[in-house]
PDB file of C-alpha atoms in Angstrom:
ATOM      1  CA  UNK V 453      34.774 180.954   8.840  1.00 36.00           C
ATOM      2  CA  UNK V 454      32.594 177.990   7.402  1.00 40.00           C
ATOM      3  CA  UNK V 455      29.302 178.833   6.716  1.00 44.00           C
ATOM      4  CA  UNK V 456      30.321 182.238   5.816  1.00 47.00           C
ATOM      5  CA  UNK V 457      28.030 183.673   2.744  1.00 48.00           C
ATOM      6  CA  UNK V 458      29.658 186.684   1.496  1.00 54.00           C
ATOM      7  CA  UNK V 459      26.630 188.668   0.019  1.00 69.00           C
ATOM      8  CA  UNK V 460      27.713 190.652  -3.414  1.00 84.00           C
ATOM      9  CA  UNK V 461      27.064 194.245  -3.055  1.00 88.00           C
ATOM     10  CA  UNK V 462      26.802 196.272  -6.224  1.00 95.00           C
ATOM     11  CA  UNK V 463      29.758 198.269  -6.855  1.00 93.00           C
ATOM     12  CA  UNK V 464      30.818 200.808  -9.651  1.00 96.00           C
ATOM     13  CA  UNK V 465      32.136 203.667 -10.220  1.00 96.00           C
ATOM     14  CA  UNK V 466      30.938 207.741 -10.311  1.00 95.00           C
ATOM     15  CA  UNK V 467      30.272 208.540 -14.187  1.00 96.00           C
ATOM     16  CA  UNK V 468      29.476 212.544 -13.414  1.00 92.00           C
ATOM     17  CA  UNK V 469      29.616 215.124 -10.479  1.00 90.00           C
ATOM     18  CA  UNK V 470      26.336 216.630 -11.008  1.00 89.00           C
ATOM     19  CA  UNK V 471      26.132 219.365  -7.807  1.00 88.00           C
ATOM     20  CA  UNK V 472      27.882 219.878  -4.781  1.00 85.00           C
ATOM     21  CA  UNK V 473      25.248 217.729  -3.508  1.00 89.00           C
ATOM     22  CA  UNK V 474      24.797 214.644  -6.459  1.00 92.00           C
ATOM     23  CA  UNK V 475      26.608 212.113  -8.856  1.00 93.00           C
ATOM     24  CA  UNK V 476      25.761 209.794 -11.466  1.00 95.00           C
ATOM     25  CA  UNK V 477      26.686 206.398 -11.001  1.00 96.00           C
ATOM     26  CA  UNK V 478      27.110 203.896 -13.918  1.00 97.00           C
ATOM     27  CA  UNK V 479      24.922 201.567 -12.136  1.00 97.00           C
ATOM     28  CA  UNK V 480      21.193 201.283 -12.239  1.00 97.00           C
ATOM     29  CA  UNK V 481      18.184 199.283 -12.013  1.00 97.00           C
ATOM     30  CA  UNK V 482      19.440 196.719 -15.170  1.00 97.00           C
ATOM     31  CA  UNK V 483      22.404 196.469 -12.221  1.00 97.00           C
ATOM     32  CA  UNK V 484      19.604 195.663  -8.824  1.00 96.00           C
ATOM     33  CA  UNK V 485      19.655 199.620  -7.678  1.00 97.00           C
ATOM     34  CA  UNK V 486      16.307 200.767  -6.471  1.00 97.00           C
ATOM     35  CA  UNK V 487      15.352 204.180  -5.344  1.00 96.00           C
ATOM     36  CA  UNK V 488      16.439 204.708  -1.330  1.00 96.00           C
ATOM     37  CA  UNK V 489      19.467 202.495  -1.837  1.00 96.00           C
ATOM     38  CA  UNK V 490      23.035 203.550   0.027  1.00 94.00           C
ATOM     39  CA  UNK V 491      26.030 203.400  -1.931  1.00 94.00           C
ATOM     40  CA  UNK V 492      29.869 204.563   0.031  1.00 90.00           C
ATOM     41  CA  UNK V 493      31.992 206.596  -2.653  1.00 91.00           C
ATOM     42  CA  UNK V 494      35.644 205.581  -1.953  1.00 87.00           C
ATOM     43  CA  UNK V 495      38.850 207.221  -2.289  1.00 83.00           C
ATOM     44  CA  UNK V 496      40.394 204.790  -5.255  1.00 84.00           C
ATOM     45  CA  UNK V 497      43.878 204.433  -3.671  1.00 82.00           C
ATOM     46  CA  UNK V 498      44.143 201.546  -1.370  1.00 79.00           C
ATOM     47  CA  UNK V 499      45.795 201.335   1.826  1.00 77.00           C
ATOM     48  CA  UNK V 500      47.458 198.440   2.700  1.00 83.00           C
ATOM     49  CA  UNK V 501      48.181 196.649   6.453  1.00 85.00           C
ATOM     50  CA  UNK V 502      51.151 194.908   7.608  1.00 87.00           C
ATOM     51  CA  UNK V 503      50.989 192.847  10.109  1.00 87.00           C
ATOM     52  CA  UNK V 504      54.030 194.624  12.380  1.00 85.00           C
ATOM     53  CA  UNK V 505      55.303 191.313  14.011  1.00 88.00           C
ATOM     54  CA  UNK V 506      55.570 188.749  11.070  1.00 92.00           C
ATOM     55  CA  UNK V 507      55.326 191.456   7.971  1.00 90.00           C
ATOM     56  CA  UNK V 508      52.407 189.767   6.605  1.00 92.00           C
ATOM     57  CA  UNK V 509      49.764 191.306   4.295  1.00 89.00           C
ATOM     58  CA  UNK V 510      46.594 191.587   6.479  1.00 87.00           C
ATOM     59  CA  UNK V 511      44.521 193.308   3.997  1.00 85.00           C
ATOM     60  CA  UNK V 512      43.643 196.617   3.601  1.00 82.00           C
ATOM     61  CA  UNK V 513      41.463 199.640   3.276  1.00 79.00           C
ATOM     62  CA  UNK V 514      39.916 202.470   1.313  1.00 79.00           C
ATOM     63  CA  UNK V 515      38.555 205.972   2.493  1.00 79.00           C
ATOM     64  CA  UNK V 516      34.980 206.672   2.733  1.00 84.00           C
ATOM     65  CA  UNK V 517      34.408 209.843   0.746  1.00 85.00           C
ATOM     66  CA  UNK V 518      30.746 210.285   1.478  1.00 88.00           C
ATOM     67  CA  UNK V 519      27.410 208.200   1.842  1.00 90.00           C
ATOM     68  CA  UNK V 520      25.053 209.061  -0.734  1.00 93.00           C
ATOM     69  CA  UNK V 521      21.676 207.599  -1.405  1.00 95.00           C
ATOM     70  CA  UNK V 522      19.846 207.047  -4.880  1.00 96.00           C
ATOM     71  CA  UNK V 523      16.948 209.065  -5.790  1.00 95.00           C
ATOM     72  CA  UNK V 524      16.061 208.236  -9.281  1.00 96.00           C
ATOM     73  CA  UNK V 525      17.640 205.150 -10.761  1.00 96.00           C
ATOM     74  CA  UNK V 526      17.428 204.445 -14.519  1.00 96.00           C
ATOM     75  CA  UNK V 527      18.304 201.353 -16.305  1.00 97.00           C
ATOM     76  CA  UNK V 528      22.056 201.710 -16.847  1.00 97.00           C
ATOM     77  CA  UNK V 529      22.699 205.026 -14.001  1.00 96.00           C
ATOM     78  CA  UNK V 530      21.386 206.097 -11.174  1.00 96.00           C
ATOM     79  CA  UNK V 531      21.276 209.863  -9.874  1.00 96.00           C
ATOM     80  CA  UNK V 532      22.644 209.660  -5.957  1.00 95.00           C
ATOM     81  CA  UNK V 533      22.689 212.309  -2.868  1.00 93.00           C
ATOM     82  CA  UNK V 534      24.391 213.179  -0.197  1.00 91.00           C
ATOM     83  CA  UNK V 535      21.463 213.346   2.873  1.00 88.00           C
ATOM     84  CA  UNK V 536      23.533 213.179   6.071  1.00 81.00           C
ATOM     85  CA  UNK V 537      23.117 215.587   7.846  1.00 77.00           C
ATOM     86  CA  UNK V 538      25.003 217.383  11.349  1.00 75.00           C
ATOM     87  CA  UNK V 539      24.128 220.138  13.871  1.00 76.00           C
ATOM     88  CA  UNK V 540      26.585 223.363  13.246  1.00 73.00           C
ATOM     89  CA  UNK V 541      26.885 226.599  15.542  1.00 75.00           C
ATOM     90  CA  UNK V 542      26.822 229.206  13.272  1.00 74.00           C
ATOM     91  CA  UNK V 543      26.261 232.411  15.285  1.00 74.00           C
ATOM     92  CA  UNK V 544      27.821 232.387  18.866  1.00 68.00           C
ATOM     93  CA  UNK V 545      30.532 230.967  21.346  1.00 67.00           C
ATOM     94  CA  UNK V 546      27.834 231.312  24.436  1.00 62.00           C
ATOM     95  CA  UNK V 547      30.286 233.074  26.013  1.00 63.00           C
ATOM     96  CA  UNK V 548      29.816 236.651  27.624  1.00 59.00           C
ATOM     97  CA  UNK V 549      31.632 239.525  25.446  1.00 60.00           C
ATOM     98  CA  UNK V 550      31.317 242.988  27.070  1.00 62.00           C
ATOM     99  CA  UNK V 551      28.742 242.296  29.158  1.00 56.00           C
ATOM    100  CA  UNK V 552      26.676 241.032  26.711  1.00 63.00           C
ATOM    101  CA  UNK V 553      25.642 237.380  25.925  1.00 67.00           C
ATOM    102  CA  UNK V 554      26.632 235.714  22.777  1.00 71.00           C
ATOM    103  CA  UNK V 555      24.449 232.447  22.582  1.00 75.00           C
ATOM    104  CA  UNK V 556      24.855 230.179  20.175  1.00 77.00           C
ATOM    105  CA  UNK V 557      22.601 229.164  16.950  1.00 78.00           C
ATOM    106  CA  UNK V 558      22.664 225.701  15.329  1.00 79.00           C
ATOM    107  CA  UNK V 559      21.497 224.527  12.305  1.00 79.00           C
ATOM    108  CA  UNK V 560      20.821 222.265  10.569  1.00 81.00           C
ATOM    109  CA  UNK V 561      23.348 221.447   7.586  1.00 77.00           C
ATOM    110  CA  UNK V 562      23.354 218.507   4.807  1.00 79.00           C
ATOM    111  CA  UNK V 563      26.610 216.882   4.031  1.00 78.00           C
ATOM    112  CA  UNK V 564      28.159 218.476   0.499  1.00 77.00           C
ATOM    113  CA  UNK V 565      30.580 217.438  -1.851  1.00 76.00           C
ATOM    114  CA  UNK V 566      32.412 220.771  -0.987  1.00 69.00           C
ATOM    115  CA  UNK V 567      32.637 222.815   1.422  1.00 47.00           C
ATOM    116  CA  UNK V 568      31.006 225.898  -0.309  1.00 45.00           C
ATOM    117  CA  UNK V 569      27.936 226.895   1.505  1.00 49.00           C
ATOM    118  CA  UNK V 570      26.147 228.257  -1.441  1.00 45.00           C
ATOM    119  CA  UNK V 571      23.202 226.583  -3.322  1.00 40.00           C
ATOM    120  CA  UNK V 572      23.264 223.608  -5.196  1.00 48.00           C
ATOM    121  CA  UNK V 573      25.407 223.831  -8.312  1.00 50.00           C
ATOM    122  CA  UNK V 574      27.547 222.823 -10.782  1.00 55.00           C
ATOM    123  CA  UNK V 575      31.274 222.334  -9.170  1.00 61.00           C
ATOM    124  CA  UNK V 576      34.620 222.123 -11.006  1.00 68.00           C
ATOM    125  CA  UNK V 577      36.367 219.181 -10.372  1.00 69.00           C
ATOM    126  CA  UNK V 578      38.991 220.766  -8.103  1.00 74.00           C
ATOM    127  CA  UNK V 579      36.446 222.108  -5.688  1.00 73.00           C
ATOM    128  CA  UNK V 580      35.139 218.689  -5.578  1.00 78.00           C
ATOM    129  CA  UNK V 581      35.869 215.585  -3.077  1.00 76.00           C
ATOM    130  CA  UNK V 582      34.396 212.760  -5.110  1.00 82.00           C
ATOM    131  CA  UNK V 583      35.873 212.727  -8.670  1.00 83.00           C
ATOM    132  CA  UNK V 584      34.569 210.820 -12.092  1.00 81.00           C
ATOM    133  CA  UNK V 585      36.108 207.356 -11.723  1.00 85.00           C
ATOM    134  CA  UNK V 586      35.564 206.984  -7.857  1.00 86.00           C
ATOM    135  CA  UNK V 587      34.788 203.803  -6.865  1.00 83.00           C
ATOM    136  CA  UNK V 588      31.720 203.213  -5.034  1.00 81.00           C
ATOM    137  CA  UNK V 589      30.105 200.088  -3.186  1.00 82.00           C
ATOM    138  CA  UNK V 590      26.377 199.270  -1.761  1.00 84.00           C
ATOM    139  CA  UNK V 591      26.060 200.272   1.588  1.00 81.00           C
ATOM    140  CA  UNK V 592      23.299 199.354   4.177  1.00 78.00           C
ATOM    141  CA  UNK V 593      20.788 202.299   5.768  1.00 78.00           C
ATOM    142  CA  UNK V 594      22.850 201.477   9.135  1.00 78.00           C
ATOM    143  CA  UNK V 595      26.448 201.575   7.622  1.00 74.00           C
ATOM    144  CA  UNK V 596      25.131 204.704   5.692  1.00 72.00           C
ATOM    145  CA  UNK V 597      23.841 206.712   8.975  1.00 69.00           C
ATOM    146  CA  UNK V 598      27.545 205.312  10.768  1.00 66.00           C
ATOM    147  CA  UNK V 599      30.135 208.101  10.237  1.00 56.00           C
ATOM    148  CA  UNK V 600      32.491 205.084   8.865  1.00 53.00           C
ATOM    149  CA  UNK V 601      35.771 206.115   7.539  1.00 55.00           C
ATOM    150  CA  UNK V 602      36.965 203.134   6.598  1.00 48.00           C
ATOM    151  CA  UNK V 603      35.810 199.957   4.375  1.00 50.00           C
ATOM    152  CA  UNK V 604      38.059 197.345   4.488  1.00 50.00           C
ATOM    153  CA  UNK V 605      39.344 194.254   2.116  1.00 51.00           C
ATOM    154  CA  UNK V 606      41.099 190.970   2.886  1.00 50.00           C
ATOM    155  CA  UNK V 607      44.067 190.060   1.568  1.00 47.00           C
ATOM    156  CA  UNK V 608      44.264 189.977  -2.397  1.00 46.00           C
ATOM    157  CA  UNK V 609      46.105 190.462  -5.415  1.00 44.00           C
ATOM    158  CA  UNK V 610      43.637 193.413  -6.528  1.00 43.00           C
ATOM    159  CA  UNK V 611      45.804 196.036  -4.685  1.00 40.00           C
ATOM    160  CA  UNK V 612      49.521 196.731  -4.358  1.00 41.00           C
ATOM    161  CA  UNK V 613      50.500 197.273  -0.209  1.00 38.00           C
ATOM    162  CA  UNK V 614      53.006 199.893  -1.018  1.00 39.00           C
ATOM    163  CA  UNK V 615      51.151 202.196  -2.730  1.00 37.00           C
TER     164      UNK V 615
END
C-alpha cells in the first residue's frame, strides 16, 4: 500500500444527549467541524477478527450507532442530528379483510435516538441508543447516506480482541 495517504478524520466523543433526535459533541470549529459535516457515533466496545486459519489478529470493528450531521458548531462543541430518513407503512397490510380493502399508508419518518414516536425531547439515558462518552468519527455525505453498520480498524494495540 505505498502511496497510501491516510486522511485524519476528526474524532471525539458525545458530551450530552440533547433529544431523541440531537447530541453535543466535544468537538467544534477550534477542532475543523463546519456546519453540514457527518460524524458516525460508535458503539465504544470493539470487536475483534481472527483470522480462522492461522489465528492472526486481522483487525477489527465497531458498531455504527447512527449518522448524525452538525447543525450549529461552536468553538469547542458542536450540536449534531440525526436526518436519515426511511419510508414506514403505518396504516395497512394491502390485503383484503372482510371484503374490504386495507391499503397501505407510508410515511415519511426521521431516524431517532429511540424508538419513541413522540416529539422531540429530553430522553433518559436508558431510553437512549447513543450514550455520553460514545465515540464518534467524521464521516463523508456518501458514507453518511450508506446504511453502514460497520467501521472498521487495522490491527493495533488500541483494542483488546477478546473483549
Amino acid at each position: 500500500m505505498s502511496g497510501d495517504v491516510t486522511e485524519k478524520r476528526i474524532s471525539g466523543k458525545v458530551a450530552e444527549v440533547v433529544s431523541d433526535r440531537e447530541v453535543i459533541l466535544n468537538r467544534g470549529s477550534e477542532h475543523g467541524v463546519e456546519p453540514g459535516m457527518y460524524f458516525a457515533i460508535l458503539n465504544p466496545d470493539m470487536v475483534g477478527i481472527q483470522d480462522p486459519e492461522t489465528g492472526e489478529d486481522l483487525g477489527g470493528f465497531k458498531v455504527v450507532k447512527v449518522v448524525v450531521r452538525a447543525v450549529e458548531v461552536a468553538q469547542k462543541l458542536t450540536l449534531a442530528r440525526t436526518f436519515r430518513t426511511r419510508t414506514v407503512n403505518v396504516g395497512g397490510t394491502g390485503t383484503s379483510i372482510l371484503g374490504m380493502m386495507n391499503p397501505p399508508k407510508y410515511e415519511e419518518q426521521v431516524e431517532k435516538l429511540t424508538l419513541d414516536a413522540n416529539a422531540p425531547r429530553k430522553i433518559a439515558p436508558s431510553e437512549s441508543i447513543v450514550h455520553r462518552n460514545d465515540p464518534f468519527e467524521e464521516s463523508s455525505r456518501e458514507e453518511a447516506q450508506d446504511s453502514r453498520t460497520v467501521t472498521l480498524w487495522e490491527a493495533d494495540e488500541s483494542y483488546d480482541v477478546d473483549s
